[in-house]
Every structure is written in C-alpha cells, then in structure tokens.
Amino acid sequence: MTFGGMACIYAAIVSDVKMSIMMTLVSTFVFYLWVWFNAVDLSETCWKTLSSHRVLVAASLLFMSEVYDFGVMNIVFRLMAVNLLLAIGSPYFGAISSGVGTLVLYKMACDFVLTVDKGGFYWCSLWGVLTVISSYVWIWLFYDDYDEKQKKRVMGTHWQDKILAIFLCVSVGGMERAGFGGPGTVGTPIVYLLPFVTMWFTLETKMLNHIQSGTPFHPSWWCEGDLP
C-alpha cells in the first residue's frame, strides 16, 4: 500500500497522461483488496487462485506499458508487475520489491520537481502536510487503546510532528528565496532527503511507542521509567 501511495503522488505530480491517478489507483490499490480477501484462507486453492491472478494482472500491466505506452506512467506499471511476480515466489520478495519500487518513484518525483520553478518548496510542503496528516491518522487509529503513559508519549510526538512539518516548509522556503532550490545546488540533497527522513522519523517514533520500546531520539522515555 505504501507503493500505491507513492505511485499516486508520482502520477499526480509527474504525469501528464489523462486519468493517470485513476489508473494508478486501480493498478496498485484495488488489487490488494483481492489479496486481503484471499489471505483470510491460506488453503492451496486460494494460493493458486491468487498466484494466477497475480500473473494475469502483471501481464496486463506489462501489456499496457510495452504496447500502449503511457509515457512516464510506464515505470509504475513495470514496478507493480515486478512486485506481483516476485510475490508469487515469496511474500517477502514482494514486500522488498515494493519498498525498492517506492524509493525509485520517490527519487524520480524528486528529479522532476527540481526542474520546476519553486518545485522543491511545493514538494517539501506536500510532505510536511502528509507528515501532520499521518500523525493525526495514527492517533485516530490507536489512541483509545493506549495506556496513560503511551497516550502521553504519542501526544508529545504529535506536537513534534507539527514542528517538523513547519521546519520542513520553512527551511526549503528559505533555500528557494536564497536561490538554492534548483538542481545542482546545495539544496538538492535537502529536497531529496529531508521529506523522506521527516516522515520516517515521525512513523518510527510512533511505532516504537506503539510496541512499548525505547528510541535513541527520545532517551527521556527510559529515564522517566515509562517503559518496561
């Protein structure tokens, strides 16, 4: 699903193909609803049905990319086809492939926004908004099931996420004003890395709180005796 989310962002920003976002949703998200349906029953029949469906969808995606040629969208179809085919051999291979594919699309989207005037600023602003949204969604999903110490920690990291999002937007905005937001400038690695690191830090902190584990970024959790 992470790959599907990144693919939709890539389609929205990079692609000029009509209905590209809809095609991306259908080819990356909708298929996994069928995967979840079959995963309820791990019998041989369901596994064979799911494998056959994976082959069929992968073949359809490759046909779309190699025969019809949807331009910049071809990479999405090819990566999704690889994910599906590798998952037949092992779900772990499919998961690794999806992770690599997500990073590939992220890098290609960064390459594109750096060629657009103020593209780096808008790109980082988007990820700042997504960081805050992910924080609110996490709280909505899990807050009621936490104990009091977990609730205190997650709300602390929630404010941290807002500060990180503001820092993300302000820092890249400053670079743009200083003329360092284009390709080949000192701002290039920041546009590539800062959004990714911010989102990773946000989710990593919440996951460690979720599983009641410590984090090197919040040593106070251990010092205050909040963790077992």
Tab-separated table of C-alpha atoms in Angstrom:
chain	number	residue	atom	x	y	z
A	1	MET	CA	0.000	0.000	0.000
A	2	THR	CA	2.964	2.312	0.582
A	3	PHE	CA	3.989	1.711	-3.005
A	4	GLY	CA	0.472	2.576	-4.146
A	5	GLY	CA	0.503	5.816	-2.172
A	6	MET	CA	3.849	6.870	-3.619
A	7	ALA	CA	2.688	5.857	-7.095
A	8	CYS	CA	-0.367	8.121	-6.763
A	9	ILE	CA	1.820	11.040	-5.670
A	10	TYR	CA	4.132	10.367	-8.621
A	11	ALA	CA	1.178	10.251	-11.028
A	12	ALA	CA	-0.285	13.481	-9.647
A	13	ILE	CA	2.981	15.413	-9.873
A	14	VAL	CA	4.939	13.989	-12.790
A	15	SER	CA	2.394	12.534	-15.191
A	16	ASP	CA	0.562	14.474	-17.895
A	17	VAL	CA	-1.352	11.374	-19.005
A	18	LYS	CA	-5.139	11.627	-18.753
A	19	MET	CA	-6.698	9.606	-15.932
A	20	SER	CA	-3.231	8.673	-14.660
A	21	ILE	CA	-4.240	8.891	-10.985
A	22	MET	CA	-7.275	6.673	-11.600
A	23	MET	CA	-5.142	4.133	-13.485
A	24	THR	CA	-2.649	4.155	-10.627
A	25	LEU	CA	-5.351	3.602	-8.013
A	26	VAL	CA	-6.785	0.670	-9.943
A	27	SER	CA	-3.425	-0.957	-10.699
A	28	THR	CA	-1.869	-0.561	-7.243
A	29	PHE	CA	-4.592	-0.231	-4.577
A	30	VAL	CA	-7.625	-2.137	-5.810
A	31	PHE	CA	-5.684	-5.336	-6.460
A	32	TYR	CA	-4.679	-5.607	-2.790
A	33	LEU	CA	-8.308	-5.748	-1.742
A	34	TRP	CA	-8.389	-9.095	-3.562
A	35	VAL	CA	-5.140	-10.115	-1.876
A	36	TRP	CA	-6.622	-9.438	1.568
A	37	PHE	CA	-9.770	-11.364	0.663
A	38	ASN	CA	-7.742	-14.451	-0.257
A	39	ALA	CA	-5.339	-14.067	2.671
A	40	VAL	CA	-8.180	-14.965	5.050
A	41	ASP	CA	-7.961	-18.535	3.793
A	42	LEU	CA	-4.448	-19.910	3.347
A	43	SER	CA	-5.547	-23.087	1.603
A	44	GLU	CA	-3.834	-24.351	-1.534
A	45	THR	CA	-6.820	-23.396	-3.685
A	46	CYS	CA	-6.728	-19.775	-2.558
A	47	TRP	CA	-2.960	-19.592	-3.020
A	48	LYS	CA	-3.181	-20.948	-6.569
A	49	THR	CA	-6.046	-18.581	-7.372
A	50	LEU	CA	-4.115	-15.625	-6.007
A	51	SER	CA	-0.947	-16.620	-7.897
A	52	SER	CA	-2.889	-16.949	-11.133
A	53	HIS	CA	-4.459	-13.566	-10.591
A	54	ARG	CA	-1.052	-12.036	-9.894
A	55	VAL	CA	0.265	-13.383	-13.183
A	56	LEU	CA	-2.781	-12.097	-15.052
A	57	VAL	CA	-2.571	-8.594	-13.548
A	58	ALA	CA	1.204	-8.440	-14.083
A	59	ALA	CA	0.769	-9.453	-17.727
A	60	SER	CA	-1.923	-6.793	-18.171
A	61	LEU	CA	0.318	-4.110	-16.669
A	62	LEU	CA	3.241	-5.089	-18.884
A	63	PHE	CA	0.925	-5.058	-21.908
A	64	MET	CA	-0.162	-1.521	-21.014
A	65	SER	CA	3.406	-0.298	-20.631
A	66	GLU	CA	5.022	-2.064	-23.582
A	67	VAL	CA	2.210	-1.973	-26.164
A	68	TYR	CA	0.091	1.079	-25.400
A	69	ASP	CA	2.977	3.125	-23.926
A	70	PHE	CA	1.694	5.535	-21.281
A	71	GLY	CA	4.900	7.545	-21.121
A	72	VAL	CA	6.035	8.396	-17.594
A	73	MET	CA	3.390	6.036	-16.200
A	74	ASN	CA	5.131	3.001	-17.678
A	75	ILE	CA	7.539	2.807	-14.751
A	76	VAL	CA	4.607	2.439	-12.321
A	77	PHE	CA	3.130	-0.446	-14.304
A	78	ARG	CA	6.501	-2.185	-14.661
A	79	LEU	CA	7.373	-1.894	-10.992
A	80	MET	CA	3.951	-3.167	-9.943
A	81	ALA	CA	4.287	-6.115	-12.308
A	82	VAL	CA	7.662	-6.994	-10.779
A	83	ASN	CA	6.175	-6.758	-7.270
A	84	LEU	CA	3.373	-9.162	-8.184
A	85	LEU	CA	5.597	-11.710	-9.894
A	86	LEU	CA	8.164	-11.767	-7.086
A	87	ALA	CA	5.377	-12.179	-4.514
A	88	ILE	CA	4.463	-15.485	-6.160
A	89	GLY	CA	7.837	-16.873	-5.116
A	90	SER	CA	7.680	-15.351	-1.639
A	91	PRO	CA	5.626	-12.589	0.002
A	92	TYR	CA	8.896	-11.309	1.452
A	93	PHE	CA	10.333	-10.820	-2.035
A	94	GLY	CA	7.209	-8.897	-2.976
A	95	ALA	CA	7.490	-6.704	0.126
A	96	ILE	CA	11.156	-5.933	-0.560
A	97	SER	CA	10.395	-5.176	-4.197
A	98	SER	CA	7.545	-2.845	-3.177
A	99	GLY	CA	9.875	-0.981	-0.837
A	100	VAL	CA	12.524	-0.571	-3.514
A	101	GLY	CA	9.883	0.489	-6.035
A	102	THR	CA	8.585	3.125	-3.621
A	103	LEU	CA	12.073	4.627	-3.313
A	104	VAL	CA	12.526	4.573	-7.097
A	105	LEU	CA	9.304	6.535	-7.653
A	106	TYR	CA	10.209	8.926	-4.833
A	107	LYS	CA	13.579	9.625	-6.443
A	108	MET	CA	12.027	10.145	-9.871
A	109	ALA	CA	9.464	12.557	-8.421
A	110	CYS	CA	12.285	14.494	-6.749
A	111	ASP	CA	14.142	14.644	-10.069
A	112	PHE	CA	11.071	16.185	-11.661
A	113	VAL	CA	10.224	18.783	-9.006
A	114	LEU	CA	13.782	20.092	-9.050
A	115	THR	CA	13.277	21.101	-12.685
A	116	VAL	CA	10.142	23.120	-11.877
A	117	ASP	CA	10.248	26.685	-10.575
A	118	LYS	CA	9.734	26.516	-6.781
A	119	GLY	CA	9.061	22.816	-7.216
A	120	GLY	CA	11.273	21.891	-4.261
A	121	PHE	CA	9.302	24.169	-1.948
A	122	TYR	CA	5.934	22.770	-3.026
A	123	TRP	CA	7.284	19.218	-2.823
A	124	CYS	CA	8.534	19.649	0.738
A	125	SER	CA	5.348	21.489	1.725
A	126	LEU	CA	3.355	18.496	0.472
A	127	TRP	CA	5.380	16.133	2.636
A	128	GLY	CA	5.032	18.473	5.593
A	129	VAL	CA	1.254	18.250	5.233
A	130	LEU	CA	1.420	14.462	4.819
A	131	THR	CA	3.544	14.213	7.975
A	132	VAL	CA	0.908	16.026	10.023
A	133	ILE	CA	-1.910	14.003	8.448
A	134	SER	CA	-0.122	10.725	9.228
A	135	SER	CA	0.227	11.850	12.848
A	136	TYR	CA	-3.494	12.611	13.153
A	137	VAL	CA	-4.417	9.304	11.479
A	138	TRP	CA	-2.187	7.353	13.873
A	139	ILE	CA	-3.833	8.999	16.882
A	140	TRP	CA	-7.279	8.348	15.439
A	141	LEU	CA	-6.484	4.668	14.914
A	142	PHE	CA	-4.676	3.767	18.142
A	143	TYR	CA	-5.057	6.446	20.836
A	144	ASP	CA	-8.043	4.906	22.623
A	145	ASP	CA	-6.249	1.563	23.027
A	146	TYR	CA	-3.135	3.043	24.655
A	147	ASP	CA	-2.427	3.202	28.370
A	148	GLU	CA	-1.894	6.588	30.029
A	149	LYS	CA	1.869	6.610	29.506
A	150	GLN	CA	1.539	5.740	25.842
A	151	LYS	CA	-1.079	8.450	25.397
A	152	LYS	CA	1.251	10.996	26.956
A	153	ARG	CA	4.128	9.966	24.706
A	154	VAL	CA	2.107	9.864	21.497
A	155	MET	CA	0.681	13.323	22.113
A	156	GLY	CA	4.201	14.591	22.758
A	157	THR	CA	5.367	13.197	19.434
A	158	HIS	CA	2.242	14.642	17.810
A	159	TRP	CA	3.432	18.152	18.649
A	160	GLN	CA	6.890	17.159	17.490
A	161	ASP	CA	5.427	16.191	14.096
A	162	LYS	CA	3.841	19.620	13.690
A	163	ILE	CA	7.146	21.319	14.483
A	164	LEU	CA	8.977	19.088	11.994
A	165	ALA	CA	6.429	19.882	9.288
A	166	ILE	CA	6.859	23.620	9.872
A	167	PHE	CA	10.653	23.232	9.833
A	168	LEU	CA	10.422	21.305	6.579
A	169	CYS	CA	8.439	24.049	4.845
A	170	VAL	CA	10.385	26.979	6.301
A	171	SER	CA	13.847	25.547	5.615
A	172	VAL	CA	13.129	24.753	1.973
A	173	GLY	CA	11.301	28.060	1.544
A	174	GLY	CA	14.430	29.832	2.766
A	175	MET	CA	16.540	27.916	0.285
A	176	GLU	CA	14.258	28.941	-2.549
A	177	ARG	CA	14.483	32.588	-1.544
A	178	ALA	CA	18.283	32.290	-1.428
A	179	GLY	CA	18.371	30.724	-4.894
A	180	PHE	CA	19.457	27.267	-3.781
A	181	GLY	CA	16.335	25.310	-4.680
A	182	GLY	CA	17.246	24.133	-8.164
A	183	PRO	CA	19.213	21.142	-9.450
A	184	GLY	CA	22.942	21.196	-8.851
A	185	THR	CA	22.683	23.490	-5.809
A	186	VAL	CA	23.274	22.794	-2.117
A	187	GLY	CA	19.512	22.482	-1.735
A	188	THR	CA	19.302	19.423	-3.972
A	189	PRO	CA	20.190	16.793	-1.317
A	190	ILE	CA	17.821	18.514	1.119
A	191	VAL	CA	14.910	18.214	-1.306
A	192	TYR	CA	15.756	14.526	-1.746
A	193	LEU	CA	16.358	13.592	1.874
A	194	LEU	CA	14.516	15.932	4.253
A	195	PRO	CA	10.921	14.896	3.355
A	196	PHE	CA	11.808	11.196	3.499
A	197	VAL	CA	13.685	11.488	6.798
A	198	THR	CA	10.916	13.588	8.370
A	199	MET	CA	8.233	11.046	7.503
A	200	TRP	CA	10.433	8.137	8.613
A	201	PHE	CA	11.209	9.803	11.949
A	202	THR	CA	7.526	10.505	12.564
A	203	LEU	CA	6.383	6.949	11.897
A	204	GLU	CA	9.404	5.330	13.581
A	205	THR	CA	8.795	7.202	16.832
A	206	LYS	CA	5.123	6.285	16.898
A	207	MET	CA	5.824	2.641	16.114
A	208	LEU	CA	8.342	2.366	18.970
A	209	ASN	CA	5.812	3.908	21.329
A	210	HIS	CA	3.189	1.507	19.987
A	211	ILE	CA	5.295	-1.560	20.761
A	212	GLN	CA	6.498	-0.110	24.089
A	213	SER	CA	10.138	0.133	23.075
A	214	GLY	CA	12.731	2.863	23.514
A	215	THR	CA	14.193	5.133	20.882
A	216	PRO	CA	17.602	6.849	20.737
A	217	PHE	CA	15.795	10.048	19.754
A	218	HIS	CA	13.789	10.132	22.996
A	219	PRO	CA	16.060	8.934	25.845
A	220	SER	CA	13.668	10.580	28.334
A	221	TRP	CA	11.284	7.650	27.773
A	222	TRP	CA	13.764	5.396	29.527
A	223	CYS	CA	14.954	7.949	32.087
A	224	GLU	CA	11.423	8.619	33.272
A	225	GLY	CA	10.808	4.897	33.735
A	226	ASP	CA	7.872	4.833	31.331
A	227	LEU	CA	8.993	1.683	29.551
A	228	PRO	CA	9.182	-1.902	30.884
